[in-house]
CSV table of C-alpha atoms and ligand atoms in Angstrom, one decimal:
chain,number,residue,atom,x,y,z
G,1,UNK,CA,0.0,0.0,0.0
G,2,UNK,CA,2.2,2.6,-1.1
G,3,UNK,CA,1.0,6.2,-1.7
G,4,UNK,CA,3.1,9.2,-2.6
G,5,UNK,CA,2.3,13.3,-2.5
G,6,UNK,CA,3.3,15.7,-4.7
G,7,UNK,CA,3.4,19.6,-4.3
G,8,UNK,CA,4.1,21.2,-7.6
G,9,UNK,CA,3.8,25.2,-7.8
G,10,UNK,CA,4.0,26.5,-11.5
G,11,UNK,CA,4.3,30.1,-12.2
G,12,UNK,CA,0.7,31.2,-14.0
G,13,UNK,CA,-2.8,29.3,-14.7
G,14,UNK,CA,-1.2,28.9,-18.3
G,15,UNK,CA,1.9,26.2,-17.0
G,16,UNK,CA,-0.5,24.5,-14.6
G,17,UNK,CA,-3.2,23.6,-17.6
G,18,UNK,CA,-0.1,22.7,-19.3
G,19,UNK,CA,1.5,20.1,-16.7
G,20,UNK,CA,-1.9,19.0,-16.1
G,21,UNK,CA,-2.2,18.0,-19.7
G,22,UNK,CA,1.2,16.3,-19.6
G,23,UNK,CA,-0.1,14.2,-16.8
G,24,UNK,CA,-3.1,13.2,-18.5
G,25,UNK,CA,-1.1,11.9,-21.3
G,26,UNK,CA,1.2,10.3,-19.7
G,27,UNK,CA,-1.7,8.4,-17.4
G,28,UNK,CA,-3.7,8.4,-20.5
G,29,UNK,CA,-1.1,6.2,-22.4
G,30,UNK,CA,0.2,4.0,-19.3
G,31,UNK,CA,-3.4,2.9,-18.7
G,32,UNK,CA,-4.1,1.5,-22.3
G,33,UNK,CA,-0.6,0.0,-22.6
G,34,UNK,CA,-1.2,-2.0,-18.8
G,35,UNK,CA,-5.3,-2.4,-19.8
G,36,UNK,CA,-6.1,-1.2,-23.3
G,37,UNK,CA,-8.4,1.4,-21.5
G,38,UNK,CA,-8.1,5.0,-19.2
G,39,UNK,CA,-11.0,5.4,-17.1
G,40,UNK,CA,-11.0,9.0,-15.8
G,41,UNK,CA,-13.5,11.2,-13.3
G,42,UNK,CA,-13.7,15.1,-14.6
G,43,UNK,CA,-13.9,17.5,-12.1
G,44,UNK,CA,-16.2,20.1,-12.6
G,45,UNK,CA,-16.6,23.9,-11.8
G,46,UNK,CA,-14.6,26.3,-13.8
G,47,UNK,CA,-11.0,25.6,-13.7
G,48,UNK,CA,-10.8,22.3,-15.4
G,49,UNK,CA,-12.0,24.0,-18.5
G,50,UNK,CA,-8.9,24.8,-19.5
G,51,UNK,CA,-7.3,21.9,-19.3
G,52,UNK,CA,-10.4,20.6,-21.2
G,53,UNK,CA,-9.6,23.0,-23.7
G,54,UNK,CA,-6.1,22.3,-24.0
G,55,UNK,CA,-6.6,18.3,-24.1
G,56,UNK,CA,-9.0,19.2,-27.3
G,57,UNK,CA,-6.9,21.9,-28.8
G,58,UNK,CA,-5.3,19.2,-31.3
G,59,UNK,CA,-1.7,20.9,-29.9
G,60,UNK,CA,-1.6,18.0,-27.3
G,61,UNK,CA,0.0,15.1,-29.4
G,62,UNK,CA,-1.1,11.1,-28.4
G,63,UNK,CA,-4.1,11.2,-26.8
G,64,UNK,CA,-5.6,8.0,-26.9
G,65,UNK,CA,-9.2,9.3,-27.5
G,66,UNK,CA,-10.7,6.4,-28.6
G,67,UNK,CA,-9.8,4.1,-25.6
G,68,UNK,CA,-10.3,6.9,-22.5
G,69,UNK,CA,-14.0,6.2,-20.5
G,70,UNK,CA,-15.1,9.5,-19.1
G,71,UNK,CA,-16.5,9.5,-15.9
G,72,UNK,CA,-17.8,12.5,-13.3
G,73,UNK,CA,-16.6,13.1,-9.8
G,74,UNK,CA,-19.5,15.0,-9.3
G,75,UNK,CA,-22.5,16.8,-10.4
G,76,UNK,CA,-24.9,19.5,-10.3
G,77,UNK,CA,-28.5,18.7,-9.9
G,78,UNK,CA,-29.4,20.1,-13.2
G,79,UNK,CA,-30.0,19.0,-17.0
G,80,UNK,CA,-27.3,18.2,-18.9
G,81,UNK,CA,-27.7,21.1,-21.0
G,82,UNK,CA,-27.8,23.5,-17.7
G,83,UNK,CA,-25.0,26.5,-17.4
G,84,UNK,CA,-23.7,24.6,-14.5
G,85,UNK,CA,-24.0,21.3,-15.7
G,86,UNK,CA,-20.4,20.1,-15.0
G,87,UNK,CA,-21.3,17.8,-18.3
G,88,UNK,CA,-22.0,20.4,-20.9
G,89,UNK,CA,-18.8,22.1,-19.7
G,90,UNK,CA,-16.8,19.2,-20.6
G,91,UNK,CA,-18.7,18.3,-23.7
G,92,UNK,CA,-18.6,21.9,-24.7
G,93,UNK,CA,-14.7,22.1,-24.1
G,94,UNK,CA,-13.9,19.0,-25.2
G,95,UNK,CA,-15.9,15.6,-25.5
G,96,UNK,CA,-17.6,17.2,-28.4
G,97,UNK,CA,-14.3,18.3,-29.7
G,98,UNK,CA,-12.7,14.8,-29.8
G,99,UNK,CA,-13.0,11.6,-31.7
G,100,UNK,CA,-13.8,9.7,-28.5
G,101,UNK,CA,-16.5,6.9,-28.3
G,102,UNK,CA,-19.6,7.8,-27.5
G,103,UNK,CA,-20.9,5.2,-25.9
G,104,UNK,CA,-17.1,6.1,-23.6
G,105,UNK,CA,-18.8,9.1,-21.8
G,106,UNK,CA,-20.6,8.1,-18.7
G,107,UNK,CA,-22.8,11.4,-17.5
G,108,UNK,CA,-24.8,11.5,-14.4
G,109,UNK,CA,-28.5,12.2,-14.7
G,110,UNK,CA,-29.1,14.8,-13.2
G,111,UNK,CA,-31.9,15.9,-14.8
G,112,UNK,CA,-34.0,12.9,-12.3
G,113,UNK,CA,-36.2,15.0,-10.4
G,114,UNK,CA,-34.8,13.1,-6.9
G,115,UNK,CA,-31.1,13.4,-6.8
G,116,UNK,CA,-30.9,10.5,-4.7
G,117,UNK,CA,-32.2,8.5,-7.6
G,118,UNK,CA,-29.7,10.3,-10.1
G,119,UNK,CA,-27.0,8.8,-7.7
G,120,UNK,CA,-28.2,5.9,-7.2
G,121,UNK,CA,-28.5,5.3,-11.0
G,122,UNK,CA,-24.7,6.7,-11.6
G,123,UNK,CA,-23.8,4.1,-8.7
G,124,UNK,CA,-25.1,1.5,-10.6
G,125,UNK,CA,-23.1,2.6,-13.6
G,126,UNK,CA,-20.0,2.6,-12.2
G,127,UNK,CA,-20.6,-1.1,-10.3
G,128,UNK,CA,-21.4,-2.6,-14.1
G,129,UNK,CA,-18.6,-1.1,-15.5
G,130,UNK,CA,-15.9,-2.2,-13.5
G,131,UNK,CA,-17.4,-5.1,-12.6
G,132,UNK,CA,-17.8,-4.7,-8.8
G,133,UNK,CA,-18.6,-7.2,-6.1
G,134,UNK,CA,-20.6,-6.0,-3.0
G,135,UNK,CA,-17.8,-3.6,-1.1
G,136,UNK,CA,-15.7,-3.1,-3.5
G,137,UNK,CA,-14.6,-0.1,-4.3
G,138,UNK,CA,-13.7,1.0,-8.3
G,139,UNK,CA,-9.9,1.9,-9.0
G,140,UNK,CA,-9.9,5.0,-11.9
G,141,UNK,CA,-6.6,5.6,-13.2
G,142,UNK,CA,-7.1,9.0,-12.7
G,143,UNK,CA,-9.5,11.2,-10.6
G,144,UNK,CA,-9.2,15.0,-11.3
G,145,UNK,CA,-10.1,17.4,-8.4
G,146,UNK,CA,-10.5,21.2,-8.2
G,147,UNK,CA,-10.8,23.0,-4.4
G,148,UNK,CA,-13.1,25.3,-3.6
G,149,UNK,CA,-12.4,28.6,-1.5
G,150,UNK,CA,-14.2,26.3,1.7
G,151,UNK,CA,-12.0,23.5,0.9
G,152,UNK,CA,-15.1,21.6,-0.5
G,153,UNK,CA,-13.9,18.9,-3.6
G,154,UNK,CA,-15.7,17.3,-5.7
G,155,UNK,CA,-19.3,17.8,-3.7
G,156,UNK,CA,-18.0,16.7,-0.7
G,157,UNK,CA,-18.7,20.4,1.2
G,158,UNK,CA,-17.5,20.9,4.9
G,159,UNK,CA,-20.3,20.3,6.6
G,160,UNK,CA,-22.3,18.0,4.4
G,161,UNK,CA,-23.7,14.4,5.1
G,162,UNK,CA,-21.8,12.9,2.2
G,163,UNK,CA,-18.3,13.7,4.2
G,164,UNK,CA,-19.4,10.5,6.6
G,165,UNK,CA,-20.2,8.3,3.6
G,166,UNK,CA,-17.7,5.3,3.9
G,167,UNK,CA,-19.7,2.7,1.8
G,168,UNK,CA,-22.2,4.5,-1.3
G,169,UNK,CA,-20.2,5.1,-4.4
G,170,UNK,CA,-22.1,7.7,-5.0
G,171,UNK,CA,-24.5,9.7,-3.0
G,172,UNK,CA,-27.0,12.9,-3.6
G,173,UNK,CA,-25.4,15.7,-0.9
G,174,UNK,CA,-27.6,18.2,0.1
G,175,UNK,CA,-25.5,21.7,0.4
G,176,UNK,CA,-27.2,24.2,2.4
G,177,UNK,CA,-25.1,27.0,1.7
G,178,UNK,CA,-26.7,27.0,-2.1
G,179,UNK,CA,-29.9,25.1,-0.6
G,180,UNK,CA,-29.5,22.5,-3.5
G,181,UNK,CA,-28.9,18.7,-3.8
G,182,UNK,CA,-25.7,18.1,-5.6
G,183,UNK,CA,-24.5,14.2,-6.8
G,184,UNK,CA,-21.0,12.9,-6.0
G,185,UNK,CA,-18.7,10.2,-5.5
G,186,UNK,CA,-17.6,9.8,-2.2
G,187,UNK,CA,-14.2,9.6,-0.2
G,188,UNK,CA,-14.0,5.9,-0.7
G,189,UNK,CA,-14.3,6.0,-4.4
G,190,UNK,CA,-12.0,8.8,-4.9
G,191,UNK,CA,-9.1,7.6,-2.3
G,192,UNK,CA,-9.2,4.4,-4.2
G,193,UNK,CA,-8.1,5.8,-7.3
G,194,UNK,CA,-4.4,5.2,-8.7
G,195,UNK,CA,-3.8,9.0,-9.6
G,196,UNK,CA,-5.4,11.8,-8.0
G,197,UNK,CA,-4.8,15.2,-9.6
G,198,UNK,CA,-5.8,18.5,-8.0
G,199,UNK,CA,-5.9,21.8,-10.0
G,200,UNK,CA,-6.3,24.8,-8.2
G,201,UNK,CA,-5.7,28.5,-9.1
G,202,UNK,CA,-6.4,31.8,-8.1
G,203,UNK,CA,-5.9,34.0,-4.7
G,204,UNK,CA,-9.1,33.0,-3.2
G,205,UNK,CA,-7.5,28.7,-2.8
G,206,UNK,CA,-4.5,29.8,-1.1
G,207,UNK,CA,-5.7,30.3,2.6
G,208,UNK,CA,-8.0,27.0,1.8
G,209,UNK,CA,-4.9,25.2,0.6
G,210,UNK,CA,-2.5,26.4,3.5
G,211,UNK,CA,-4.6,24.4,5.8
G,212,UNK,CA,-5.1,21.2,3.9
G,213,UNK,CA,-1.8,21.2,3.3
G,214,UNK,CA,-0.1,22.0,6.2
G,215,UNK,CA,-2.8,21.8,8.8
G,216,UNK,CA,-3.3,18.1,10.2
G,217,UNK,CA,-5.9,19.5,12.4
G,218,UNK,CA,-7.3,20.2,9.3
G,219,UNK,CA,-10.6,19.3,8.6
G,220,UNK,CA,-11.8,20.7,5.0
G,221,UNK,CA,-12.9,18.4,2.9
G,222,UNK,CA,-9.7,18.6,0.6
G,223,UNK,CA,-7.8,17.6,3.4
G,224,UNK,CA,-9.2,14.0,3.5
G,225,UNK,CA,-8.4,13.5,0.0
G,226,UNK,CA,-5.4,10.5,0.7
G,227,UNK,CA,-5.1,7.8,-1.4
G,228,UNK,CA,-4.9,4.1,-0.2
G,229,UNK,CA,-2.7,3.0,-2.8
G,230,UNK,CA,-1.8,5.0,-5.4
G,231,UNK,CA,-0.5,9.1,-6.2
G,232,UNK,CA,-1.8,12.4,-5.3
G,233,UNK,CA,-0.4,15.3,-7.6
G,234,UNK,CA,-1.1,19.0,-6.5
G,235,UNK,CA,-0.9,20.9,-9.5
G,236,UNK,CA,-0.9,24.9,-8.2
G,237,UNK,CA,-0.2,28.4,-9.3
G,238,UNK,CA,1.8,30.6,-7.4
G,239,UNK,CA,-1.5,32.7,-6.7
G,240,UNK,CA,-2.8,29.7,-5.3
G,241,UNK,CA,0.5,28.6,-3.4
G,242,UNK,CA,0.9,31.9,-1.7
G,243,UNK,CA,0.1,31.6,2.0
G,244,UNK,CA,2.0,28.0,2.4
G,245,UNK,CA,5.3,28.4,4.6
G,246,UNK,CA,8.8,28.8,3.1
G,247,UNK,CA,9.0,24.7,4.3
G,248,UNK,CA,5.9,24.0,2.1
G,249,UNK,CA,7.8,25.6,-0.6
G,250,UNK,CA,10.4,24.0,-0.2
G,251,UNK,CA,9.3,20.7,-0.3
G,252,UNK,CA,7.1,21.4,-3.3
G,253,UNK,CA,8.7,21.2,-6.7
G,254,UNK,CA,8.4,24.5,-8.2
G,255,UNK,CA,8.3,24.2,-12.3
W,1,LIG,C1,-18.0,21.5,-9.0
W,1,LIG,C2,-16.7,20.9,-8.8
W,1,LIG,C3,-16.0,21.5,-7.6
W,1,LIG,C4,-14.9,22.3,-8.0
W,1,LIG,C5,-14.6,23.4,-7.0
W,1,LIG,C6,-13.5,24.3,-7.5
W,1,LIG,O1,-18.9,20.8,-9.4
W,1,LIG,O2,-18.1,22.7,-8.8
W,1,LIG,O3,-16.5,19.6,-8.9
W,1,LIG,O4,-15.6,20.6,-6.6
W,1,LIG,O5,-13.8,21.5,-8.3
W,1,LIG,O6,-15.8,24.1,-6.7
W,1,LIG,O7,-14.0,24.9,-8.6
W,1,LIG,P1,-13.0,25.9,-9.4
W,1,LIG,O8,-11.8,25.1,-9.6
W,1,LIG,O9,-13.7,26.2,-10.7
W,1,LIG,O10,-12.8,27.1,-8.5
């Protein structure tokens, strides 16, 4: 059960879309050489977009389109053709862009009127596709993650029921602080993944970020992102990076 962290703080938004996408690759490629797929949870929320972008630019060579399965860490409780649907954000920045399969892209519904039943549903999904047995847990080769200024991930907001979920897949979250139902994996599914990658940017992560990442008092959301057995990749902007300690910095590979 070996599990590594990695801190890397690169200079503008620009480098960190850019590593990201040289990470996505390079998990992208190991994946179908070791199992002829790459199975992947988005992240939604506005700062994967560019990497979306990028990844569907046509300026990011080798990307094994055709064998990559598209997940969702998490969703709104909206149509898929919603302004926040995390789904049309990715289709609009890059599964419509991309000669990917189809049948490859697995969305959450949440257009079902009862979130719980939208996550229930997307549950199901994921226990067909990889095959799972009761209490297992799926392995993606890579889970992407954004933070938000509370430390929430994915939907999993300080405060909110899904943070005690040790045994759903997926679970509908009710967030109070926007009074809506969200739908999102939980801890178990993400910290079983092989590759976790966080992207965060911007002035308003780096108090947020400080504490999950230097706090073990901690307890934001982001902070109980640890995987079992596999890599954790903190992919952050000097905006972002700002308030951790000269140690922090230190230990953190700055590109
Ligand atoms: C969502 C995301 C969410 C996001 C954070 C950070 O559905 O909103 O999954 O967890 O990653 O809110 O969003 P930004 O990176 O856009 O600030």
């Amino acid at each position: 059960m070996a599990s590594e962290t990695e801190v890397r703080i690169l200079n503008a938004p620009a480098d960190l879309f850019q590593a990201a996408a040289t990470e996505f690759v390079r998990l992208a490629n190991e994946a179908v050489r070791a199992r002829g797929r790459f199975c992947v949870a988005l992240s939604g929320g506005s700062t994967p977009k560019s990497l979306f972008s990028l990844l569907a630019s046509g300026s990011v060579p080798s990307i094994p389109w055709d064998k990559i399965c598209f997940f969702f860490g998490d969703e709104r409780h909206v149509p898929p053709d919603h302004p926040d649907s995390n789904y049309r954000m990715a289709d609009e920045a890059m599964l419509s862009k991309v000669p990917l399969r189809p049948e490859n892209v697995f969305r959450v519904r949440g257009e079902e009127k009862d979130a719980a039943v939208a996550a229930q549903a997307y549950e199901q999904v994921l226990v067909t596709f990889f095959r799972l047995k009761p209490a297992e847990f799926p392995r993606f080769d890579l889970i992407l993650l954004g933070m938000g200024p509370d430390g929430h991930t994915a939907s999993l907001f300080p405060g909110s029921p899904a943070l005690q979920e040790r045994d759903r897949l997926v679970v509908s979250n009710w967030v109070e602080k926007f009074k809506t139902d969200r739908i999102t994996m939980t801890f178990p599914v993400i910290n079983h993944a092989a590759f976790i990658m966080f992207m965060v940017s911007g002035p308003d992560k780096a108090q947020p970020l400080h504490e999950v990442l230097e706090n073990p008092a901690s307890d934001l959301p982001s902070r109980k992102i640890q995987p079992l057995d596999g890599s954790l990749l903190w992919l952050v902007d000097r905006a972002a990076a700002a308030a951790l300690s000269a140690q922090a910095r230190e230990k953190a590979r700055t590109a």
